[in-house]
mmCIF file of C-alpha atoms in Angstrom:
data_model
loop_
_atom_site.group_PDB
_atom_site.id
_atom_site.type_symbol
_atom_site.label_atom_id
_atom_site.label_comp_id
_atom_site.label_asym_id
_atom_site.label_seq_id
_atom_site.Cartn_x
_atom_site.Cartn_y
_atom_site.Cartn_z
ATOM 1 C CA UNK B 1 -7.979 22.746 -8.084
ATOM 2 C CA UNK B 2 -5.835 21.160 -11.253
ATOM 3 C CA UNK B 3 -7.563 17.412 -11.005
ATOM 4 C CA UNK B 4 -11.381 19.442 -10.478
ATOM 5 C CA UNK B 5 -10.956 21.711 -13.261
ATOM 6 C CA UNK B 6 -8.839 18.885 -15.743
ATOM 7 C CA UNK B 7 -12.357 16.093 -14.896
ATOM 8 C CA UNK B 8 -14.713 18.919 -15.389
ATOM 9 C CA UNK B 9 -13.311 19.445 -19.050
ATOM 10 C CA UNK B 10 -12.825 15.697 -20.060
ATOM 11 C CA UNK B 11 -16.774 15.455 -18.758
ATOM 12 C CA UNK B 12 -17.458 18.987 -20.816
ATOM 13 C CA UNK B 13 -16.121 17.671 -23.547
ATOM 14 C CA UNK B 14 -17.449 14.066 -23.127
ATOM 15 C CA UNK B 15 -14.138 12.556 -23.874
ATOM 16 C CA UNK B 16 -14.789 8.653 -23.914
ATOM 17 C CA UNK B 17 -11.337 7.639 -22.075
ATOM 18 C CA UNK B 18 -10.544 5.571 -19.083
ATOM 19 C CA UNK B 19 -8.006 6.762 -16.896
ATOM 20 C CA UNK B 20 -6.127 5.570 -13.306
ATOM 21 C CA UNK B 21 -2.927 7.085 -11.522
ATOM 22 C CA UNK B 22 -0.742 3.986 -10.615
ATOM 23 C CA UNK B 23 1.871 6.507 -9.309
ATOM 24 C CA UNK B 24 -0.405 7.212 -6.266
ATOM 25 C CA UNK B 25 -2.949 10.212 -5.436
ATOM 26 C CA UNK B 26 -2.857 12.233 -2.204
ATOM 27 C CA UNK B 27 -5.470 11.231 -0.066
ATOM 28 C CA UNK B 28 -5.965 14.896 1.424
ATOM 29 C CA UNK B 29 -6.808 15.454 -2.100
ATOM 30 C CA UNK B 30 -9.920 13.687 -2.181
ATOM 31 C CA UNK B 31 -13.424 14.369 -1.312
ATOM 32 C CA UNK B 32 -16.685 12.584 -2.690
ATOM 33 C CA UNK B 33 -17.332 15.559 -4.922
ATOM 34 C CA UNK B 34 -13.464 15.531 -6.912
ATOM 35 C CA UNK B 35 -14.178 11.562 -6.547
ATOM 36 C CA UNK B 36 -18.032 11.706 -8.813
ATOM 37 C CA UNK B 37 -15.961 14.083 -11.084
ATOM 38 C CA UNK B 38 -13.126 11.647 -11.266
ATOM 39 C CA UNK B 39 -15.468 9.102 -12.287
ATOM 40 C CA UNK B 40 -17.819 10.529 -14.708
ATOM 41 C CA UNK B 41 -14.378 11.559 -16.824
ATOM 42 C CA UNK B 42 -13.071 7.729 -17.257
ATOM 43 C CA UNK B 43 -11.538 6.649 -13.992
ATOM 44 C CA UNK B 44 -11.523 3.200 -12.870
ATOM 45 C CA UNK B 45 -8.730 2.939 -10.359
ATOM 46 C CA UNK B 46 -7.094 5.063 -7.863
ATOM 47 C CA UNK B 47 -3.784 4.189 -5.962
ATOM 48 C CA UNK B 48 -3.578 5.234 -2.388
ATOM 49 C CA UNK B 49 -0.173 5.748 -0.758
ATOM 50 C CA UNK B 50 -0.857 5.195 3.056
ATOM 51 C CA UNK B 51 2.435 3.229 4.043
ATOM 52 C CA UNK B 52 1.418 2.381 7.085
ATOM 53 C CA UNK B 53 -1.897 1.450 9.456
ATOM 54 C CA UNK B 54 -0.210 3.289 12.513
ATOM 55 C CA UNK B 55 -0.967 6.691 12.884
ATOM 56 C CA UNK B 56 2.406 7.465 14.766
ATOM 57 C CA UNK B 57 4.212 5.782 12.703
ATOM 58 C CA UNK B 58 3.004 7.801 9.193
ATOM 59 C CA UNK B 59 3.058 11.379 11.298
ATOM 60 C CA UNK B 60 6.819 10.457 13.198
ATOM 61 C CA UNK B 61 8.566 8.212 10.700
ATOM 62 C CA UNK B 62 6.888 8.643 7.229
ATOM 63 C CA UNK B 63 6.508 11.988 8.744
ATOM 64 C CA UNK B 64 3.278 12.345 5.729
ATOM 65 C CA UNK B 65 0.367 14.463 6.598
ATOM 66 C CA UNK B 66 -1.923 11.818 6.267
ATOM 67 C CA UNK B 67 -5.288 11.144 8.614
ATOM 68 C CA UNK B 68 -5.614 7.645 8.324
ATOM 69 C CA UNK B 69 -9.440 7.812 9.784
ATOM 70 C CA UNK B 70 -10.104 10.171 5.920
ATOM 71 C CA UNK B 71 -8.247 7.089 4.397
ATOM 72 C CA UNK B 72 -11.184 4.838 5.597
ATOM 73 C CA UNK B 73 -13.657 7.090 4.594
ATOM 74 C CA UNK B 74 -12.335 7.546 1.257
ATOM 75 C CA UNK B 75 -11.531 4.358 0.139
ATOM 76 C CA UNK B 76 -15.500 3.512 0.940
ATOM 77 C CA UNK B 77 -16.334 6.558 -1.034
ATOM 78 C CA UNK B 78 -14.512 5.220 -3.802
ATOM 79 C CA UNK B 79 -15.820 1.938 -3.469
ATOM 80 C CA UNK B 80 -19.134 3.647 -3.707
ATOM 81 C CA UNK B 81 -18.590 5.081 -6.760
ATOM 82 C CA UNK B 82 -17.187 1.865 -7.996
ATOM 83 C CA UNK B 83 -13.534 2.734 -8.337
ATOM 84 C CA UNK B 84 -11.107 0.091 -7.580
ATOM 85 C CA UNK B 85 -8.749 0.884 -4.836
ATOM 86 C CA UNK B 86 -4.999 -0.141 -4.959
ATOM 87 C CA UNK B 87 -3.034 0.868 -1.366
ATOM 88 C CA UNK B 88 0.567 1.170 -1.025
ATOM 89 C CA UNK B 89 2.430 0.036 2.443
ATOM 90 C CA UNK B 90 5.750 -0.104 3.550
ATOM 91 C CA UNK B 91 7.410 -1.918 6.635
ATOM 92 C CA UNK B 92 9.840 -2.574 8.308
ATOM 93 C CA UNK B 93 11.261 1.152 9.241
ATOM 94 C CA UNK B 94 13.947 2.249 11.303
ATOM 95 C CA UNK B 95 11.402 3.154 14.432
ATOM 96 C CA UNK B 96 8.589 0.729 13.474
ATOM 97 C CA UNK B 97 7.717 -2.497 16.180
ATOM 98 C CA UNK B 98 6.370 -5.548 15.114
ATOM 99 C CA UNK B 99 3.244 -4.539 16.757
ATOM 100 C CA UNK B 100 3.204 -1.437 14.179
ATOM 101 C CA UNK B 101 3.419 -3.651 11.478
ATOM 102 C CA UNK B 102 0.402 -6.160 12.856
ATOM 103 C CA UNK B 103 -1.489 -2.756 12.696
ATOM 104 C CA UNK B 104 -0.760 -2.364 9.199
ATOM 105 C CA UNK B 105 -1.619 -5.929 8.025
ATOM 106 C CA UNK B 106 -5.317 -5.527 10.218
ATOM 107 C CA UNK B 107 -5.575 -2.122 8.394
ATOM 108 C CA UNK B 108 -5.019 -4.095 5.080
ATOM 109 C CA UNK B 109 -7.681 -6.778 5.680
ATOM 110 C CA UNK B 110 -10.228 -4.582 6.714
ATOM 111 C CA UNK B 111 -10.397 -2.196 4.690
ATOM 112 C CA UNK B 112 -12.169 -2.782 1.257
ATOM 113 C CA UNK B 113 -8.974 -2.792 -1.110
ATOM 114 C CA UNK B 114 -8.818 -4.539 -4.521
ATOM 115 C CA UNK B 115 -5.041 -4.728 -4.700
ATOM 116 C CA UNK B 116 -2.239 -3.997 -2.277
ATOM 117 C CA UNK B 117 1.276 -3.354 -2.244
ATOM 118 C CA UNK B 118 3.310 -4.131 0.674
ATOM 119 C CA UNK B 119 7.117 -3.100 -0.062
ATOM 120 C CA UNK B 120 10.099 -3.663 2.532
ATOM 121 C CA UNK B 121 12.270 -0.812 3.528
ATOM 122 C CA UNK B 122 14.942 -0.739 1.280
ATOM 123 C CA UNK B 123 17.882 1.474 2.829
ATOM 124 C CA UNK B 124 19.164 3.015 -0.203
ATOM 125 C CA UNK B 125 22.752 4.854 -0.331
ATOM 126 C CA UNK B 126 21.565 8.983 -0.227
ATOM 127 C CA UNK B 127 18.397 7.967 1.825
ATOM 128 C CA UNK B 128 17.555 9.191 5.645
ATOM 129 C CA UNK B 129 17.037 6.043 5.938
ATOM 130 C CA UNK B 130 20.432 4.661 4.959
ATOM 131 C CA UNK B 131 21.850 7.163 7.010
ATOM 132 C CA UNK B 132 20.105 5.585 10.267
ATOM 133 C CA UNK B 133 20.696 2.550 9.528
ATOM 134 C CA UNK B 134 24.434 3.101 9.083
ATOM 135 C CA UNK B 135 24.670 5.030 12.329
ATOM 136 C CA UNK B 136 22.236 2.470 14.517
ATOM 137 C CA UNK B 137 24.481 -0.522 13.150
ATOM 138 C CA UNK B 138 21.141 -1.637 11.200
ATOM 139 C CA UNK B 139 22.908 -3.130 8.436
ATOM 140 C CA UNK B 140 26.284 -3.763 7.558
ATOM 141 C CA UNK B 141 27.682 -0.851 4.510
ATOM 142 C CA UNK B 142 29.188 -3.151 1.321
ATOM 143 C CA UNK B 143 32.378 -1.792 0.817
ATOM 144 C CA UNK B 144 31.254 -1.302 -2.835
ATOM 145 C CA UNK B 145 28.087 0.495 -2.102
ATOM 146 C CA UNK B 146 24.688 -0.383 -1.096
ATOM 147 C CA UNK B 147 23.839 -4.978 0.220
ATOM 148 C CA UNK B 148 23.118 -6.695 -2.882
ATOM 149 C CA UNK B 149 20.270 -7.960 -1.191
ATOM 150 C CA UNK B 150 18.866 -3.892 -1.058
ATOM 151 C CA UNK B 151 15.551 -4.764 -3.423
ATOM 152 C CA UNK B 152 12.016 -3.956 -1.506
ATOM 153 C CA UNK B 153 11.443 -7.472 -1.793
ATOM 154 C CA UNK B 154 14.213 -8.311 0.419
ATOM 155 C CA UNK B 155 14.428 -6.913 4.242
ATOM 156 C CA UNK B 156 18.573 -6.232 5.290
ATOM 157 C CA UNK B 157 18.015 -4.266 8.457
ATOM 158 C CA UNK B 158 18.006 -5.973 12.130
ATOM 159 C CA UNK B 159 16.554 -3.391 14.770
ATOM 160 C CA UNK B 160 16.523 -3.686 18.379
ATOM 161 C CA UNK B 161 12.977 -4.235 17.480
ATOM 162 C CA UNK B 162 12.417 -6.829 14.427
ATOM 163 C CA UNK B 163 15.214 -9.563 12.310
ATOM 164 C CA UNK B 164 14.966 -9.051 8.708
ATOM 165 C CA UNK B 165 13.766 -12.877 8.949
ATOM 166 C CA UNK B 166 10.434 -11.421 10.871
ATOM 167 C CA UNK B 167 9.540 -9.123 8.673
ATOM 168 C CA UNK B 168 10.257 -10.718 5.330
ATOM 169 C CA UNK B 169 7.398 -13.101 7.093
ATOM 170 C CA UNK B 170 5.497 -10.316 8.224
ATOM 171 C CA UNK B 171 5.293 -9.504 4.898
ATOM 172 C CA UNK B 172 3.802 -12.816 3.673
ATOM 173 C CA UNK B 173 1.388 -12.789 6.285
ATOM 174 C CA UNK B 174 0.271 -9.382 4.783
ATOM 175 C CA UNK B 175 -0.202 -10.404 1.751
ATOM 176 C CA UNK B 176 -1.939 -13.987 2.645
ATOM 177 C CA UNK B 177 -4.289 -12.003 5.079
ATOM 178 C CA UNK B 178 -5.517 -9.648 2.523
ATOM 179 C CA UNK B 179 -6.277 -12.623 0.110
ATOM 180 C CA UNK B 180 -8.108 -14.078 2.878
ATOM 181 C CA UNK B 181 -10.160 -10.999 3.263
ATOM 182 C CA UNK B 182 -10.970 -10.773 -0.527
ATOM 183 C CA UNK B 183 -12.116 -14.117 -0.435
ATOM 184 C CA UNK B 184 -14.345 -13.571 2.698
ATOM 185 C CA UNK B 185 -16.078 -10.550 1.359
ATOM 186 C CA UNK B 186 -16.852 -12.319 -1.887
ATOM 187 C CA UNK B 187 -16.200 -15.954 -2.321
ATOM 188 C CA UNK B 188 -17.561 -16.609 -5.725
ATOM 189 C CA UNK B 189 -16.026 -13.262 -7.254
ATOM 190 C CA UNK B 190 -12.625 -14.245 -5.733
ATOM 191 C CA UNK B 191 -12.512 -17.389 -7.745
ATOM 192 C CA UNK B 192 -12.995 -16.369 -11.170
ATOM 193 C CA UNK B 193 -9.839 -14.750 -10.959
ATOM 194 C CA UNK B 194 -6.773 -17.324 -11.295
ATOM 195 C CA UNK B 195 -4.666 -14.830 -10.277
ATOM 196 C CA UNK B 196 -6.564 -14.849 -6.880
ATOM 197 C CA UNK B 197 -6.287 -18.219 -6.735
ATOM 198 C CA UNK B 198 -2.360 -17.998 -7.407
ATOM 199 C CA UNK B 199 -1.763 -15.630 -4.746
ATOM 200 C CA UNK B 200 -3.418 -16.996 -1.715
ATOM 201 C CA UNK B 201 -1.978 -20.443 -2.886
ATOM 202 C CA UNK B 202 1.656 -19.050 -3.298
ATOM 203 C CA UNK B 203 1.817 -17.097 0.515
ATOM 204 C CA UNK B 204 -0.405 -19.551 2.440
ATOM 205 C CA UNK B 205 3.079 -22.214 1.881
ATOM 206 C CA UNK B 206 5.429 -19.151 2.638
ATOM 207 C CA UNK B 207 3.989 -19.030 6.239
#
């Protein structure tokens, strides 16, 4: 009810902002009505956090009540309505296969994203995740606290299912796949941008 009522004031008012939410927005949240509200008070971009393009993977290890069939359907309502669409993943989880993660990166590329993030799980001293990984023999405890790898740039955990080395290139792949997607769906937009350009340069020669 708060985001409704706080979009039908700013368009009451006819406040001439722009607005996004690069924290993330619950995707539960959404429906194309809050969305046309959303957009006639200033948004331009909305940040998704879907971590993951298996189902049993964000109900049993992200354990988020998330459908990711209303994730399609609201990222092309947002599209639509001609709000840019950011999606945060995460892989590499105690729990997840390789095969998990493929189903993330095919989410990724087709789904109609403008930007993605695609963090590593970072086992973090405090975390249920640490704790796991300590007691599975995931990763080996610094005697001084937490690898000095631990950044979510950086994979440190070994599973009876992935190396760190796979999914550190899992990663890549991720990233070089969704470029490759962006530049499928519109070749002559995707080259203005030099930052395109950048990208898909820098991960195709990390594969």
């Amino acid at each position: 009810a708060r985001p409704r009522g706080r979009c039908g004031r700013q368009c009451r008012r006819k406040l001439k902002i722009s607005w996004t939410n690069p924290n993330g927005i619950l995707v539960n949240s959404l429906d194309e009505e809050l969305i046309i509200k959303m957009k006639e008070s200033g948004c331009y971009m909305v940040s998704l956090g879907i971590e993951s393009g298996n189902q049993e993977v964000v109900d049993n290890i992200v354990k988020k009540p998330l459908s990711l069939d209303k994730c399609r359907r609201i990222i092309k309502i947002l599209r639509k309505h001609k709000i840019s669409v950011i999606g945060f993943f995460v892989i590499g989880m105690p729990g997840e296969t390789i095969e998990n993660i493929k189903e993330t990166i095919n989410f990724i590329k087709t789904n109609d994203f403008d930007d993605v993030m695609v963090s590593i799980a970072s086992p973090y001293p405090g975390t249920e995740i640490w704790d796991i990984a300590i007691k599975e023999g995931y990763i080996t405890q610094d005697p001084y606290g937490a690898p000095k790898e631990l950044k979510p740039k950086f994979a440190t955990l070994n599973t009876e299912e992935f190396t760190s080395k796979q999914v550190e290139s899992l990663r890549n792949r991720a990233y070089f796949e969704f470029q490759l997607s962006k530049l499928r769906r519109n070749p002559i937009k995707y080259f203005l941008s030099y930052r395109n350009y950048t990208q898909i340069s820098r991960y195709s020669k990390l594969l």
